[in-house]
């Protein structure tokens, strides 16, 4: 568990938020880890039309239990998209080329989504949705993000704090932090500083927040 503080500065785009997050770590951290991006599913028609112009493949995935899933799978099958039922689960996946004729499937039924972590620069055929990445790979992701929603986090050790557990930077692209999770918010780009709960309320943590020079918002519970 960690405590998050939003950096109250305007960020017009993902690149500026990324640059500010990196600068904060350079100025205030003794060390930082690799970036950990989390590309959220394609949930709107606008996002799908953008993905169609920009990427090549995607993965439909979802829960087999809801009644609305059956018609979607039937329609995907009719259009030549083969789906797999994962062993010992009620989950399905279907890898496919992104095609114009799939656009009329939106909005997708509740419990299903289209994922893009299998396509460059967000990953490849064997990648997982939350693989870490290099700094250069992250820059490529940000450069083609468009209206897609992504979060990025780093672990780091804030200088002069006795404990680095739960400390780091969290970025929200086209989303906002709300109640231990992010919510889609097109055009919103946020930078959050996190302190581990063991140090956030300690005298050292409060002194660090006061002396950091950052314009920080009210604390919120993070992960």
Tab-separated table of C-alpha atoms in Angstrom:
chain	number	residue	atom	x	y	z
A	1	UNK	CA	0.000	0.000	0.000
A	2	UNK	CA	1.195	3.521	-0.757
A	3	UNK	CA	-0.035	7.103	-0.489
A	4	UNK	CA	-0.276	9.102	-3.727
A	5	UNK	CA	0.041	12.863	-4.157
A	6	UNK	CA	-0.849	14.479	-7.480
A	7	UNK	CA	1.630	16.989	-8.860
A	8	UNK	CA	-0.595	20.012	-9.432
A	9	UNK	CA	0.864	21.210	-12.713
A	10	UNK	CA	-0.760	21.299	-16.177
A	11	UNK	CA	0.385	18.676	-18.670
A	12	UNK	CA	-0.957	19.192	-22.193
A	13	UNK	CA	0.092	15.760	-23.444
A	14	UNK	CA	1.602	12.433	-22.466
A	15	UNK	CA	5.130	13.434	-23.482
A	16	UNK	CA	5.171	16.418	-21.109
A	17	UNK	CA	3.881	14.305	-18.203
A	18	UNK	CA	6.532	11.669	-18.912
A	19	UNK	CA	9.262	14.307	-19.021
A	20	UNK	CA	8.148	15.819	-15.708
A	21	UNK	CA	7.955	12.463	-13.976
A	22	UNK	CA	11.475	11.608	-15.063
A	23	UNK	CA	12.759	15.020	-13.971
A	24	UNK	CA	11.275	14.601	-10.484
A	25	UNK	CA	13.066	11.288	-10.052
A	26	UNK	CA	16.365	12.752	-11.291
A	27	UNK	CA	16.097	15.613	-8.814
A	28	UNK	CA	14.759	13.830	-5.738
A	29	UNK	CA	15.550	10.099	-5.932
A	30	UNK	CA	18.712	8.164	-5.157
A	31	UNK	CA	17.701	5.471	-7.629
A	32	UNK	CA	14.740	4.440	-9.766
A	33	UNK	CA	13.676	1.184	-11.386
A	34	UNK	CA	12.478	0.278	-14.872
A	35	UNK	CA	9.181	1.697	-16.124
A	36	UNK	CA	6.158	-0.572	-15.852
A	37	UNK	CA	3.478	0.397	-18.404
A	38	UNK	CA	-0.113	-0.823	-18.272
A	39	UNK	CA	-2.020	-0.211	-21.489
A	40	UNK	CA	-5.735	-0.298	-20.757
A	41	UNK	CA	-8.218	-2.061	-23.065
A	42	UNK	CA	-9.826	-0.394	-26.058
A	43	UNK	CA	-13.246	0.529	-24.696
A	44	UNK	CA	-14.573	3.173	-27.103
A	45	UNK	CA	-15.183	3.346	-30.834
A	46	UNK	CA	-12.825	6.335	-31.065
A	47	UNK	CA	-10.037	4.244	-29.583
A	48	UNK	CA	-10.733	1.366	-31.956
A	49	UNK	CA	-10.733	3.600	-35.043
A	50	UNK	CA	-7.409	5.031	-33.884
A	51	UNK	CA	-6.003	1.540	-33.263
A	52	UNK	CA	-7.195	0.470	-36.709
A	53	UNK	CA	-5.128	3.229	-38.318
A	54	UNK	CA	-2.095	2.720	-36.127
A	55	UNK	CA	-1.684	-0.945	-35.160
A	56	UNK	CA	-1.988	-4.343	-36.795
A	57	UNK	CA	-3.304	-6.929	-34.343
A	58	UNK	CA	-5.322	-7.151	-31.153
A	59	UNK	CA	-6.771	-9.667	-28.733
A	60	UNK	CA	-10.405	-9.908	-27.758
A	61	UNK	CA	-10.720	-11.266	-24.233
A	62	UNK	CA	-13.463	-11.623	-21.717
A	63	UNK	CA	-15.697	-13.588	-19.420
A	64	UNK	CA	-17.876	-16.360	-20.862
A	65	UNK	CA	-20.444	-16.114	-18.088
A	66	UNK	CA	-22.455	-12.977	-19.039
A	67	UNK	CA	-25.322	-13.721	-21.471
A	68	UNK	CA	-24.102	-10.917	-23.746
A	69	UNK	CA	-20.848	-12.771	-24.444
A	70	UNK	CA	-22.457	-15.506	-26.520
A	71	UNK	CA	-23.721	-13.237	-29.317
A	72	UNK	CA	-20.316	-11.508	-29.514
A	73	UNK	CA	-18.492	-14.829	-29.918
A	74	UNK	CA	-20.985	-15.949	-32.529
A	75	UNK	CA	-20.456	-12.727	-34.447
A	76	UNK	CA	-16.665	-13.000	-34.204
A	77	UNK	CA	-16.858	-16.578	-35.462
A	78	UNK	CA	-19.121	-15.534	-38.347
A	79	UNK	CA	-16.503	-12.972	-39.341
A	80	UNK	CA	-13.692	-15.507	-39.299
A	81	UNK	CA	-12.194	-14.713	-35.890
A	82	UNK	CA	-11.372	-17.915	-33.984
A	83	UNK	CA	-11.543	-17.823	-30.189
A	84	UNK	CA	-9.964	-20.044	-27.537
A	85	UNK	CA	-11.485	-21.028	-24.240
A	86	UNK	CA	-8.748	-21.073	-21.639
A	87	UNK	CA	-8.351	-24.346	-19.780
A	88	UNK	CA	-10.220	-24.650	-16.461
A	89	UNK	CA	-11.648	-21.153	-16.689
A	90	UNK	CA	-14.583	-19.182	-17.991
A	91	UNK	CA	-12.349	-16.829	-19.930
A	92	UNK	CA	-11.937	-16.611	-23.703
A	93	UNK	CA	-9.358	-14.989	-25.981
A	94	UNK	CA	-9.395	-14.335	-29.725
A	95	UNK	CA	-6.378	-12.917	-31.559
A	96	UNK	CA	-7.181	-11.088	-34.767
A	97	UNK	CA	-5.997	-8.637	-37.360
A	98	UNK	CA	-7.631	-5.254	-36.780
A	99	UNK	CA	-10.160	-4.721	-39.572
A	100	UNK	CA	-12.674	-2.002	-40.487
A	101	UNK	CA	-15.568	-4.471	-40.398
A	102	UNK	CA	-15.059	-5.038	-36.657
A	103	UNK	CA	-15.789	-1.399	-35.773
A	104	UNK	CA	-19.544	-1.960	-35.540
A	105	UNK	CA	-18.989	-4.317	-32.570
A	106	UNK	CA	-18.537	-1.280	-30.301
A	107	UNK	CA	-19.509	-0.750	-27.615
A	108	UNK	CA	-18.368	-4.226	-26.586
A	109	UNK	CA	-20.500	-6.156	-24.095
A	110	UNK	CA	-19.662	-5.745	-20.430
A	111	UNK	CA	-16.881	-8.094	-19.367
A	112	UNK	CA	-15.144	-8.146	-22.752
A	113	UNK	CA	-12.342	-5.994	-24.111
A	114	UNK	CA	-9.850	-5.560	-26.930
A	115	UNK	CA	-6.201	-5.572	-25.834
A	116	UNK	CA	-3.261	-4.146	-27.812
A	117	UNK	CA	-0.287	-5.481	-25.864
A	118	UNK	CA	0.555	-7.920	-28.695
A	119	UNK	CA	1.386	-5.180	-31.192
A	120	UNK	CA	4.426	-2.924	-31.504
A	121	UNK	CA	5.479	-0.752	-29.716
A	122	UNK	CA	3.455	-2.100	-26.780
A	123	UNK	CA	4.713	-5.650	-27.145
A	124	UNK	CA	4.859	-8.707	-29.369
A	125	UNK	CA	3.187	-12.105	-29.830
A	126	UNK	CA	4.467	-13.444	-26.500
A	127	UNK	CA	4.156	-10.331	-24.366
A	128	UNK	CA	1.979	-9.878	-21.303
A	129	UNK	CA	-0.219	-6.806	-20.686
A	130	UNK	CA	1.994	-5.533	-17.848
A	131	UNK	CA	5.551	-6.333	-18.951
A	132	UNK	CA	8.184	-3.787	-17.987
A	133	UNK	CA	10.070	-1.924	-20.706
A	134	UNK	CA	13.122	0.186	-21.439
A	135	UNK	CA	13.115	3.978	-21.432
A	136	UNK	CA	13.354	3.989	-25.232
A	137	UNK	CA	10.428	1.579	-25.602
A	138	UNK	CA	8.314	3.753	-23.326
A	139	UNK	CA	9.053	6.822	-25.430
A	140	UNK	CA	7.844	4.964	-28.528
A	141	UNK	CA	4.662	3.952	-26.692
A	142	UNK	CA	3.988	7.536	-25.657
A	143	UNK	CA	4.623	8.817	-29.182
A	144	UNK	CA	1.799	6.679	-30.610
A	145	UNK	CA	-0.566	6.681	-27.613
A	146	UNK	CA	-3.218	8.923	-29.175
A	147	UNK	CA	-6.544	8.493	-27.312
A	148	UNK	CA	-5.501	5.184	-25.706
A	149	UNK	CA	-5.318	4.996	-21.921
A	150	UNK	CA	-2.116	3.943	-20.177
A	151	UNK	CA	-0.579	4.075	-16.722
A	152	UNK	CA	3.148	3.907	-16.009
A	153	UNK	CA	4.814	3.399	-12.653
A	154	UNK	CA	8.362	3.342	-11.321
A	155	UNK	CA	9.765	2.227	-8.002
A	156	UNK	CA	12.329	4.624	-6.587
A	157	UNK	CA	14.093	5.579	-3.375
A	158	UNK	CA	13.312	9.159	-2.413
A	159	UNK	CA	16.411	10.838	-1.040
A	160	UNK	CA	16.435	11.267	2.771
A	161	UNK	CA	13.620	8.783	3.380
A	162	UNK	CA	14.514	5.734	5.524
A	163	UNK	CA	12.320	3.281	3.561
A	164	UNK	CA	11.745	2.980	-0.194
A	165	UNK	CA	8.948	0.381	-0.080
A	166	UNK	CA	5.903	1.755	-1.909
A	167	UNK	CA	7.778	4.842	-3.120
A	168	UNK	CA	7.809	5.943	-6.736
A	169	UNK	CA	6.153	7.836	-9.568
A	170	UNK	CA	2.811	7.064	-11.196
A	171	UNK	CA	1.713	8.556	-14.530
A	172	UNK	CA	-1.875	8.559	-15.808
A	173	UNK	CA	-2.353	9.109	-19.551
A	174	UNK	CA	-5.886	9.923	-20.742
A	175	UNK	CA	-7.043	8.936	-17.274
A	176	UNK	CA	-7.289	10.135	-13.678
A	177	UNK	CA	-6.515	8.443	-10.381
A	178	UNK	CA	-9.648	7.747	-8.356
A	179	UNK	CA	-10.091	5.476	-5.352
A	180	UNK	CA	-7.192	3.026	-5.806
A	181	UNK	CA	-7.675	2.772	-9.571
A	182	UNK	CA	-7.646	4.897	-12.701
A	183	UNK	CA	-10.677	6.007	-14.653
A	184	UNK	CA	-10.666	6.991	-18.350
A	185	UNK	CA	-10.535	10.744	-18.899
A	186	UNK	CA	-9.584	11.690	-22.482
A	187	UNK	CA	-7.109	14.549	-22.597
A	188	UNK	CA	-6.125	14.301	-18.915
A	189	UNK	CA	-2.457	13.646	-18.104
A	190	UNK	CA	-1.355	13.370	-14.496
A	191	UNK	CA	1.858	12.820	-12.516
A	192	UNK	CA	1.614	11.312	-9.033
A	193	UNK	CA	4.299	10.911	-6.370
A	194	UNK	CA	3.924	7.921	-4.064
A	195	UNK	CA	5.299	7.290	-0.587
A	196	UNK	CA	5.006	3.978	1.185
A	197	UNK	CA	2.387	4.017	3.921
A	198	UNK	CA	5.052	3.255	6.549
A	199	UNK	CA	6.870	6.519	5.862
A	200	UNK	CA	4.152	8.785	4.435
A	201	UNK	CA	2.799	9.807	7.847
A	202	UNK	CA	6.117	9.672	9.694
A	203	UNK	CA	8.031	12.865	10.606
A	204	UNK	CA	10.587	12.005	7.902
A	205	UNK	CA	7.870	11.549	5.295
A	206	UNK	CA	6.083	14.756	6.188
A	207	UNK	CA	9.382	16.631	6.102
A	208	UNK	CA	10.172	15.171	2.678
A	209	UNK	CA	6.820	16.286	1.305
A	210	UNK	CA	7.301	19.774	2.740
A	211	UNK	CA	10.869	20.136	1.472
A	212	UNK	CA	10.393	18.575	-1.967
A	213	UNK	CA	9.294	21.877	-3.495
A	214	UNK	CA	6.584	20.069	-5.459
A	215	UNK	CA	3.037	21.497	-5.687
A	216	UNK	CA	1.265	18.421	-4.339
A	217	UNK	CA	-2.432	17.725	-3.883
A	218	UNK	CA	-4.208	15.957	-1.071
A	219	UNK	CA	-3.132	12.374	-0.313
A	220	UNK	CA	-5.001	9.435	-1.804
A	221	UNK	CA	-4.633	5.730	-1.162
A	222	UNK	CA	-2.686	3.922	-3.876
A	223	UNK	CA	-1.368	0.444	-4.473
